[in-house]
Amino acid sequence: MAFYHLNRKQRLLLIAYAILFFFLLLLCRFWSLRDPGSLFFESTEGYRPKYSLARIQESLDFLSAYNQSGVTYPYPPSDYQPPKDKTVCVGIVTVKRPLQQNLGTTVASIQDTLTPEQRRALSIQVLFALSDPFDHPDYNQTWLNNTVDHVLTYETVDAPHVTIARLEKKKDIKKKSILDYRLGLQACYDLNDAPWIIMLEDDVVAQRNWYEHTMQSVRRIEEGRQHGLLKDWLYVRLFYTEKFLGWNSESWPVYLFWSSSTVAIVAWLALTARRKIRATQSVLTNPFLLVLCFLCVPALIGLFFMTGRVTWFPMEPGVHVMNSHGCCSQALLYNRAHVPELLRYLAEREDMVPTKAVDSVIEMLAGKEGLDRLAISPSQMQHVGAASYKEKKKAWKWEGPYRVKGAHGVWSMGFEQAYTEESHWWF
């Protein structure tokens, strides 16, 4: 239908619609620059490190005070509490990484803002997952023994040395990652009776109040479970990326239903108005209704989807069930009661073919046992070191606009925004 076949009122309405659509387009583009599920996503803006850079610097400043001989941590936990009397065990498995090591940032950021009582409640252990731990640049650092409760190696955790040597020779990083994760988790389970075990990768940075927020969330989770509001759960995710929380293809029937329903409702309203309101009869003609229902409304629906799911439906602050599309294994808090079961399952999967990634194996167990997977929003941790030998590159170099390598892929946009704005939604 040609534009000049429309009457004057219809043409004016379409011109007004076009102007409105243009402004909505600009507005949606501005809103969704940081949404990785949006057509308007810009990586330079979306992956821009803000708060994480401040936390990295604060962590390094904290660490520098303990990187000299003769200096000890101001309140060493072992002097105040026996090893068995802990609230949380934090296990960190570290390997030698290309370009840059982030272990110091991880270790410092989880304790630089803690009170003495909070630090005494933690047992922090680091497993150097190398046959020769001296190959790791941080193994001989003075700050390590000054700030960490237990420095572990393959010798101290009774690792299968023959298997590890074979995996290192074959560079089977995926299978070795499962083994290392199991050894780190087992060590945390054996060394103390802490009811909560947090497993961290060696390239994360924590927000300043992570401990209070995490413990408060765990208390709420347990209260909800006791009142029947939550099922039994395997872990609480302290880091997630919005990258996989967009419009997922498996939900297309739902999207199609609501899109079709929207068109149908608009058509019904227009027909009802034409029948009951005489002034609309010259405007809401059949040809104009075709333009309205099959061009104007679908264009708005398309703009809605292009803007991105996270933009329209961001996760509210608090605890959420995240049984799908959660990524990755950077920071997970486990309920101690389920750790033995997870350890057995990890051991079983080490020799399975094809080998799955650690986070996939954990998800498989949770699905098999019907256990919920929870997440705290916004993330309590940020992934800052994406350079890994898993990528099997021939050469390594700094790429992209930011020196924080995590800001080129597995990244929490919510972490940067929430704490940069100094949100106080927890209290």
mmCIF file of C-alpha atoms in Angstrom, residues 81-376:
data_model
loop_
_atom_site.group_PDB
_atom_site.id
_atom_site.type_symbol
_atom_site.label_atom_id
_atom_site.label_comp_id
_atom_site.label_asym_id
_atom_site.label_seq_id
_atom_site.Cartn_x
_atom_site.Cartn_y
_atom_site.Cartn_z
ATOM 1 C CA GLN A 81 41.109 -20.009 66.638
ATOM 2 C CA PRO A 82 41.978 -23.666 66.282
ATOM 3 C CA PRO A 83 41.932 -24.912 62.670
ATOM 4 C CA LYS A 84 38.684 -26.818 63.184
ATOM 5 C CA ASP A 85 36.721 -23.771 64.380
ATOM 6 C CA LYS A 86 36.129 -21.891 61.135
ATOM 7 C CA THR A 87 33.083 -20.513 59.346
ATOM 8 C CA VAL A 88 34.408 -20.583 55.782
ATOM 9 C CA CYS A 89 37.266 -22.344 54.056
ATOM 10 C CA VAL A 90 38.450 -20.527 50.935
ATOM 11 C CA GLY A 91 40.293 -22.804 48.536
ATOM 12 C CA ILE A 92 42.276 -21.345 45.644
ATOM 13 C CA VAL A 93 43.866 -23.541 42.983
ATOM 14 C CA THR A 94 46.596 -21.703 41.119
ATOM 15 C CA VAL A 95 48.592 -22.513 37.999
ATOM 16 C CA LYS A 96 51.209 -20.629 36.058
ATOM 17 C CA ARG A 97 49.444 -18.333 33.612
ATOM 18 C CA PRO A 98 50.690 -16.551 30.514
ATOM 19 C CA LEU A 99 51.263 -12.796 30.557
ATOM 20 C CA GLN A 100 50.348 -12.096 34.178
ATOM 21 C CA GLN A 101 49.701 -13.792 37.519
ATOM 22 C CA ASN A 102 46.668 -12.601 39.483
ATOM 23 C CA LEU A 103 46.980 -14.809 42.554
ATOM 24 C CA GLY A 104 48.107 -11.914 44.742
ATOM 25 C CA THR A 105 45.082 -9.856 43.743
ATOM 26 C CA THR A 106 42.757 -12.738 44.585
ATOM 27 C CA VAL A 107 44.347 -13.477 47.962
ATOM 28 C CA ALA A 108 44.488 -9.823 49.008
ATOM 29 C CA SER A 109 41.031 -8.776 47.818
ATOM 30 C CA ILE A 110 39.238 -11.398 49.920
ATOM 31 C CA GLN A 111 40.821 -10.146 53.143
ATOM 32 C CA ASP A 112 41.964 -6.524 52.819
ATOM 33 C CA THR A 113 38.662 -5.142 54.162
ATOM 34 C CA LEU A 114 37.889 -7.822 56.753
ATOM 35 C CA THR A 115 37.657 -7.108 60.452
ATOM 36 C CA PRO A 116 39.893 -9.202 62.740
ATOM 37 C CA GLU A 117 36.909 -11.366 63.703
ATOM 38 C CA GLN A 118 35.957 -11.964 60.075
ATOM 39 C CA ARG A 119 39.504 -12.881 59.099
ATOM 40 C CA ARG A 120 39.767 -15.324 61.982
ATOM 41 C CA ALA A 121 36.619 -17.039 60.726
ATOM 42 C CA LEU A 122 38.299 -17.770 57.380
ATOM 43 C CA SER A 123 40.756 -20.480 56.511
ATOM 44 C CA ILE A 124 42.516 -19.486 53.290
ATOM 45 C CA GLN A 125 44.501 -22.123 51.450
ATOM 46 C CA VAL A 126 46.292 -22.044 48.115
ATOM 47 C CA LEU A 127 47.135 -25.167 46.123
ATOM 48 C CA PHE A 128 49.993 -24.732 43.649
ATOM 49 C CA ALA A 129 48.908 -27.132 40.920
ATOM 50 C CA LEU A 130 52.298 -27.779 39.321
ATOM 51 C CA SER A 131 54.645 -30.751 39.616
ATOM 52 C CA ASP A 132 57.347 -28.257 40.514
ATOM 53 C CA PRO A 133 55.707 -25.418 42.481
ATOM 54 C CA PHE A 134 58.867 -23.334 42.096
ATOM 55 C CA ASP A 135 57.860 -22.869 38.445
ATOM 56 C CA HIS A 136 55.043 -20.634 39.673
ATOM 57 C CA PRO A 137 56.199 -16.982 39.919
ATOM 58 C CA ASP A 138 54.356 -16.448 43.219
ATOM 59 C CA TYR A 139 55.500 -19.542 45.092
ATOM 60 C CA ASN A 140 58.510 -17.807 46.627
ATOM 61 C CA GLN A 141 56.775 -14.512 47.310
ATOM 62 C CA THR A 142 57.092 -13.365 50.918
ATOM 63 C CA TRP A 143 53.473 -12.207 51.110
ATOM 64 C CA LEU A 144 52.241 -15.748 50.521
ATOM 65 C CA ASN A 145 53.103 -17.177 53.938
ATOM 66 C CA ASN A 146 52.271 -13.869 55.610
ATOM 67 C CA THR A 147 48.659 -13.809 54.395
ATOM 68 C CA VAL A 148 47.638 -17.411 53.636
ATOM 69 C CA ASP A 149 46.820 -20.068 56.244
ATOM 70 C CA HIS A 150 47.896 -23.115 54.237
ATOM 71 C CA VAL A 151 50.230 -23.206 51.236
ATOM 72 C CA LEU A 152 49.678 -26.574 49.556
ATOM 73 C CA THR A 153 51.480 -28.486 46.823
ATOM 74 C CA TYR A 154 50.945 -31.854 45.192
ATOM 75 C CA GLU A 155 53.239 -33.314 47.849
ATOM 76 C CA THR A 156 51.105 -32.119 50.754
ATOM 77 C CA VAL A 157 47.732 -33.206 49.309
ATOM 78 C CA ASP A 158 48.816 -36.725 48.343
ATOM 79 C CA ALA A 159 48.217 -36.184 44.629
ATOM 80 C CA PRO A 160 48.561 -38.966 42.007
ATOM 81 C CA HIS A 161 51.973 -37.859 40.717
ATOM 82 C CA VAL A 162 52.164 -40.325 37.829
ATOM 83 C CA THR A 163 48.789 -39.216 36.506
ATOM 84 C CA ILE A 164 49.667 -35.545 36.895
ATOM 85 C CA ALA A 165 52.988 -35.970 35.100
ATOM 86 C CA ARG A 166 51.192 -37.702 32.236
ATOM 87 C CA LEU A 167 48.545 -34.981 31.985
ATOM 88 C CA GLU A 168 51.172 -32.235 32.062
ATOM 89 C CA LYS A 169 53.175 -33.969 29.346
ATOM 90 C CA LYS A 170 50.083 -34.381 27.155
ATOM 91 C CA LYS A 171 48.931 -30.844 28.042
ATOM 92 C CA ASP A 172 45.508 -32.271 28.846
ATOM 93 C CA ILE A 173 44.457 -29.143 30.694
ATOM 94 C CA LYS A 174 40.749 -29.933 30.852
ATOM 95 C CA LYS A 175 41.239 -33.284 32.603
ATOM 96 C CA LYS A 176 43.941 -31.885 34.869
ATOM 97 C CA SER A 177 41.627 -29.018 35.839
ATOM 98 C CA ILE A 178 39.064 -31.499 37.164
ATOM 99 C CA LEU A 179 41.768 -33.298 39.151
ATOM 100 C CA ASP A 180 43.176 -30.057 40.572
ATOM 101 C CA TYR A 181 39.724 -28.797 41.522
ATOM 102 C CA ARG A 182 39.001 -32.037 43.356
ATOM 103 C CA LEU A 183 42.299 -31.900 45.242
ATOM 104 C CA GLY A 184 41.721 -28.290 46.301
ATOM 105 C CA LEU A 185 38.158 -29.022 47.407
ATOM 106 C CA GLN A 186 39.259 -32.165 49.264
ATOM 107 C CA ALA A 187 41.940 -30.219 51.135
ATOM 108 C CA CYS A 188 39.413 -27.627 52.302
ATOM 109 C CA TYR A 189 37.070 -30.380 53.423
ATOM 110 C CA ASP A 190 39.782 -32.251 55.345
ATOM 111 C CA LEU A 191 41.633 -29.378 57.016
ATOM 112 C CA ASN A 192 38.685 -27.923 58.938
ATOM 113 C CA ASP A 193 35.000 -28.340 59.717
ATOM 114 C CA ALA A 194 33.821 -25.075 58.162
ATOM 115 C CA PRO A 195 30.158 -25.400 57.101
ATOM 116 C CA TRP A 196 30.826 -23.414 53.919
ATOM 117 C CA ILE A 197 33.573 -24.005 51.379
ATOM 118 C CA ILE A 198 34.360 -21.390 48.742
ATOM 119 C CA MET A 199 36.394 -22.447 45.719
ATOM 120 C CA LEU A 200 38.017 -19.597 43.804
ATOM 121 C CA GLU A 201 40.060 -19.497 40.655
ATOM 122 C CA ASP A 202 43.307 -17.571 40.930
ATOM 123 C CA ASP A 203 42.183 -14.679 38.745
ATOM 124 C CA VAL A 204 39.264 -13.043 40.542
ATOM 125 C CA VAL A 205 38.926 -9.894 42.608
ATOM 126 C CA ALA A 206 36.336 -9.464 45.369
ATOM 127 C CA GLN A 207 34.207 -6.435 46.110
ATOM 128 C CA ARG A 208 34.925 -4.684 49.402
ATOM 129 C CA ASN A 209 32.001 -6.099 51.404
ATOM 130 C CA TRP A 210 31.876 -9.553 49.866
ATOM 131 C CA TYR A 211 32.099 -11.394 53.194
ATOM 132 C CA GLU A 212 29.153 -9.616 54.855
ATOM 133 C CA HIS A 213 27.004 -9.890 51.736
ATOM 134 C CA THR A 214 27.815 -13.555 51.208
ATOM 135 C CA MET A 215 27.216 -14.612 54.807
ATOM 136 C CA GLN A 216 24.008 -12.603 54.959
ATOM 137 C CA SER A 217 22.817 -14.301 51.761
ATOM 138 C CA VAL A 218 23.679 -17.761 53.079
ATOM 139 C CA ARG A 219 21.686 -17.106 56.253
ATOM 140 C CA ARG A 220 18.686 -16.056 54.174
ATOM 141 C CA ILE A 221 19.054 -19.116 51.968
ATOM 142 C CA GLU A 222 19.081 -21.459 54.945
ATOM 143 C CA GLU A 223 16.087 -19.696 56.486
ATOM 144 C CA GLY A 224 14.232 -20.051 53.196
ATOM 145 C CA ARG A 225 15.105 -23.740 52.958
ATOM 146 C CA GLN A 226 13.949 -24.400 56.517
ATOM 147 C CA HIS A 227 10.601 -22.772 55.718
ATOM 148 C CA GLY A 228 10.204 -24.761 52.519
ATOM 149 C CA LEU A 229 10.726 -21.772 50.227
ATOM 150 C CA LEU A 230 13.892 -23.214 48.662
ATOM 151 C CA LYS A 231 14.957 -26.702 47.671
ATOM 152 C CA ASP A 232 18.205 -28.276 48.761
ATOM 153 C CA TRP A 233 21.114 -26.675 46.918
ATOM 154 C CA LEU A 234 24.638 -27.560 45.838
ATOM 155 C CA TYR A 235 26.304 -24.176 45.532
ATOM 156 C CA VAL A 236 25.868 -20.413 45.571
ATOM 157 C CA ARG A 237 27.460 -18.614 42.658
ATOM 158 C CA LEU A 238 29.509 -15.574 43.695
ATOM 159 C CA PHE A 239 30.338 -14.723 40.087
ATOM 160 C CA TYR A 240 28.245 -14.940 36.936
ATOM 161 C CA THR A 241 28.358 -13.286 33.561
ATOM 162 C CA GLU A 242 25.364 -11.715 31.843
ATOM 163 C CA LYS A 243 26.726 -13.054 28.571
ATOM 164 C CA PHE A 244 24.495 -16.144 28.778
ATOM 165 C CA LEU A 245 21.402 -14.544 30.310
ATOM 166 C CA GLY A 246 19.945 -13.117 27.102
ATOM 167 C CA TRP A 247 17.074 -14.301 24.907
ATOM 168 C CA ASN A 248 17.797 -18.030 24.883
ATOM 169 C CA SER A 249 16.813 -20.025 21.816
ATOM 170 C CA GLU A 250 15.080 -22.783 23.785
ATOM 171 C CA SER A 251 12.478 -20.252 24.930
ATOM 172 C CA TRP A 252 11.434 -19.216 21.417
ATOM 173 C CA PRO A 253 7.888 -20.663 21.800
ATOM 174 C CA VAL A 254 7.342 -18.336 24.770
ATOM 175 C CA TYR A 255 8.655 -15.334 22.841
ATOM 176 C CA LEU A 256 6.501 -16.217 19.831
ATOM 177 C CA PHE A 257 3.403 -16.597 22.002
ATOM 178 C CA TRP A 258 3.772 -13.205 23.664
ATOM 179 C CA SER A 259 4.696 -11.478 20.406
ATOM 180 C CA SER A 260 1.649 -12.931 18.649
ATOM 181 C CA SER A 261 -0.530 -12.084 21.640
ATOM 182 C CA THR A 262 0.671 -8.477 21.536
ATOM 183 C CA VAL A 263 -0.238 -8.147 17.857
ATOM 184 C CA ALA A 264 -3.616 -9.787 18.496
ATOM 185 C CA ILE A 265 -4.401 -7.477 21.431
ATOM 186 C CA VAL A 266 -3.521 -4.373 19.408
ATOM 187 C CA ALA A 267 -5.717 -5.600 16.537
ATOM 188 C CA TRP A 268 -8.611 -6.314 18.916
ATOM 189 C CA LEU A 269 -8.314 -2.893 20.574
ATOM 190 C CA ALA A 270 -8.220 -1.160 17.187
ATOM 191 C CA LEU A 271 -11.271 -3.048 15.893
ATOM 192 C CA THR A 272 -13.169 -2.352 19.120
ATOM 193 C CA ALA A 273 -12.314 1.350 18.924
ATOM 194 C CA ARG A 274 -13.422 1.515 15.289
ATOM 195 C CA ARG A 275 -16.739 -0.112 16.143
ATOM 196 C CA LYS A 276 -17.529 2.038 19.181
ATOM 197 C CA ILE A 277 -15.857 5.385 18.445
ATOM 198 C CA ARG A 278 -17.123 7.054 15.282
ATOM 199 C CA ALA A 279 -14.161 9.460 15.038
ATOM 200 C CA THR A 280 -11.717 6.555 14.567
ATOM 201 C CA GLN A 281 -13.520 4.953 11.646
ATOM 202 C CA SER A 282 -11.813 7.113 9.031
ATOM 203 C CA VAL A 283 -8.400 6.320 10.522
ATOM 204 C CA LEU A 284 -8.621 2.652 11.488
ATOM 205 C CA THR A 285 -9.419 1.363 8.039
ATOM 206 C CA ASN A 286 -8.547 -2.199 7.078
ATOM 207 C CA PRO A 287 -5.438 -1.185 5.060
ATOM 208 C CA PHE A 288 -4.224 0.982 7.950
ATOM 209 C CA LEU A 289 -4.786 -1.851 10.426
ATOM 210 C CA LEU A 290 -2.597 -4.071 8.250
ATOM 211 C CA VAL A 291 0.191 -1.485 8.467
ATOM 212 C CA LEU A 292 -0.344 -1.136 12.209
ATOM 213 C CA CYS A 293 -0.401 -4.858 13.028
ATOM 214 C CA PHE A 294 2.162 -6.169 10.564
ATOM 215 C CA LEU A 295 4.648 -3.303 10.427
ATOM 216 C CA CYS A 296 4.408 -0.869 13.340
ATOM 217 C CA VAL A 297 3.800 -3.314 16.189
ATOM 218 C CA PRO A 298 6.333 -5.924 14.939
ATOM 219 C CA ALA A 299 8.934 -3.148 14.621
ATOM 220 C CA LEU A 300 8.433 -2.240 18.287
ATOM 221 C CA ILE A 301 8.574 -5.911 19.273
ATOM 222 C CA GLY A 302 11.798 -6.267 17.299
ATOM 223 C CA LEU A 303 13.261 -3.223 19.056
ATOM 224 C CA PHE A 304 12.299 -4.763 22.390
ATOM 225 C CA PHE A 305 14.247 -7.941 21.626
ATOM 226 C CA MET A 306 17.185 -6.098 20.061
ATOM 227 C CA THR A 307 17.612 -4.052 23.231
ATOM 228 C CA GLY A 308 18.413 -7.191 25.219
ATOM 229 C CA ARG A 309 16.858 -9.192 27.996
ATOM 230 C CA VAL A 310 19.191 -8.010 30.767
ATOM 231 C CA THR A 311 18.389 -4.380 29.927
ATOM 232 C CA TRP A 312 14.656 -4.928 30.362
ATOM 233 C CA PHE A 313 14.791 -7.532 33.124
ATOM 234 C CA PRO A 314 17.971 -7.068 35.181
ATOM 235 C CA MET A 315 18.430 -9.417 38.113
ATOM 236 C CA GLU A 316 17.204 -7.803 41.298
ATOM 237 C CA PRO A 317 19.709 -7.577 44.166
ATOM 238 C CA GLY A 318 19.588 -10.677 46.313
ATOM 239 C CA VAL A 319 19.624 -14.445 45.865
ATOM 240 C CA HIS A 320 18.270 -16.125 42.731
ATOM 241 C CA VAL A 321 17.872 -19.680 41.512
ATOM 242 C CA MET A 322 20.173 -20.100 38.489
ATOM 243 C CA ASN A 323 19.786 -23.702 37.368
ATOM 244 C CA SER A 324 20.725 -22.876 33.792
ATOM 245 C CA HIS A 325 22.924 -20.434 31.880
ATOM 246 C CA GLY A 326 25.229 -19.880 34.853
ATOM 247 C CA CYS A 327 28.912 -19.447 34.052
ATOM 248 C CA CYS A 328 31.535 -20.301 35.168
ATOM 249 C CA SER A 329 33.550 -21.900 38.034
ATOM 250 C CA GLN A 330 35.436 -18.751 39.084
ATOM 251 C CA ALA A 331 33.756 -18.433 42.499
ATOM 252 C CA LEU A 332 31.397 -21.007 44.010
ATOM 253 C CA LEU A 333 30.298 -21.455 47.628
ATOM 254 C CA TYR A 334 29.408 -25.030 48.568
ATOM 255 C CA ASN A 335 27.230 -26.459 51.270
ATOM 256 C CA ARG A 336 29.612 -28.768 53.148
ATOM 257 C CA ALA A 337 26.994 -31.516 53.343
ATOM 258 C CA HIS A 338 27.186 -32.107 49.577
ATOM 259 C CA VAL A 339 30.966 -31.871 49.185
ATOM 260 C CA PRO A 340 31.700 -35.630 49.649
ATOM 261 C CA GLU A 341 29.207 -36.423 46.908
ATOM 262 C CA LEU A 342 30.792 -33.834 44.616
ATOM 263 C CA LEU A 343 34.280 -35.181 45.334
ATOM 264 C CA ARG A 344 33.208 -38.697 44.345
ATOM 265 C CA TYR A 345 31.564 -37.450 41.176
ATOM 266 C CA LEU A 346 34.605 -35.401 40.155
ATOM 267 C CA ALA A 347 36.819 -38.469 40.674
ATOM 268 C CA GLU A 348 34.502 -40.547 38.482
ATOM 269 C CA ARG A 349 34.499 -37.967 35.692
ATOM 270 C CA GLU A 350 38.290 -37.598 35.551
ATOM 271 C CA ASP A 351 38.621 -40.652 33.314
ATOM 272 C CA MET A 352 35.417 -40.179 31.337
ATOM 273 C CA VAL A 353 35.588 -39.541 27.585
ATOM 274 C CA PRO A 354 34.938 -36.944 26.326
ATOM 275 C CA THR A 355 36.290 -34.847 29.178
ATOM 276 C CA LYS A 356 33.981 -32.092 30.363
ATOM 277 C CA ALA A 357 34.981 -28.742 31.832
ATOM 278 C CA VAL A 358 34.872 -28.432 35.627
ATOM 279 C CA ASP A 359 31.753 -26.267 35.694
ATOM 280 C CA SER A 360 29.953 -28.670 33.337
ATOM 281 C CA VAL A 361 30.737 -31.620 35.612
ATOM 282 C CA ILE A 362 29.393 -29.716 38.621
ATOM 283 C CA GLU A 363 26.211 -28.870 36.715
ATOM 284 C CA MET A 364 25.785 -32.512 35.713
ATOM 285 C CA LEU A 365 25.858 -33.628 39.341
ATOM 286 C CA ALA A 366 23.392 -30.941 40.411
ATOM 287 C CA GLY A 367 21.004 -31.935 37.632
ATOM 288 C CA LYS A 368 21.368 -35.623 38.416
ATOM 289 C CA GLU A 369 20.609 -35.133 42.121
ATOM 290 C CA GLY A 370 17.950 -32.455 41.641
ATOM 291 C CA LEU A 371 19.900 -29.831 43.580
ATOM 292 C CA ASP A 372 19.331 -26.140 43.010
ATOM 293 C CA ARG A 373 22.102 -23.788 41.952
ATOM 294 C CA LEU A 374 21.846 -20.306 43.422
ATOM 295 C CA ALA A 375 23.480 -16.989 42.614
ATOM 296 C CA ILE A 376 23.971 -13.729 44.487
#
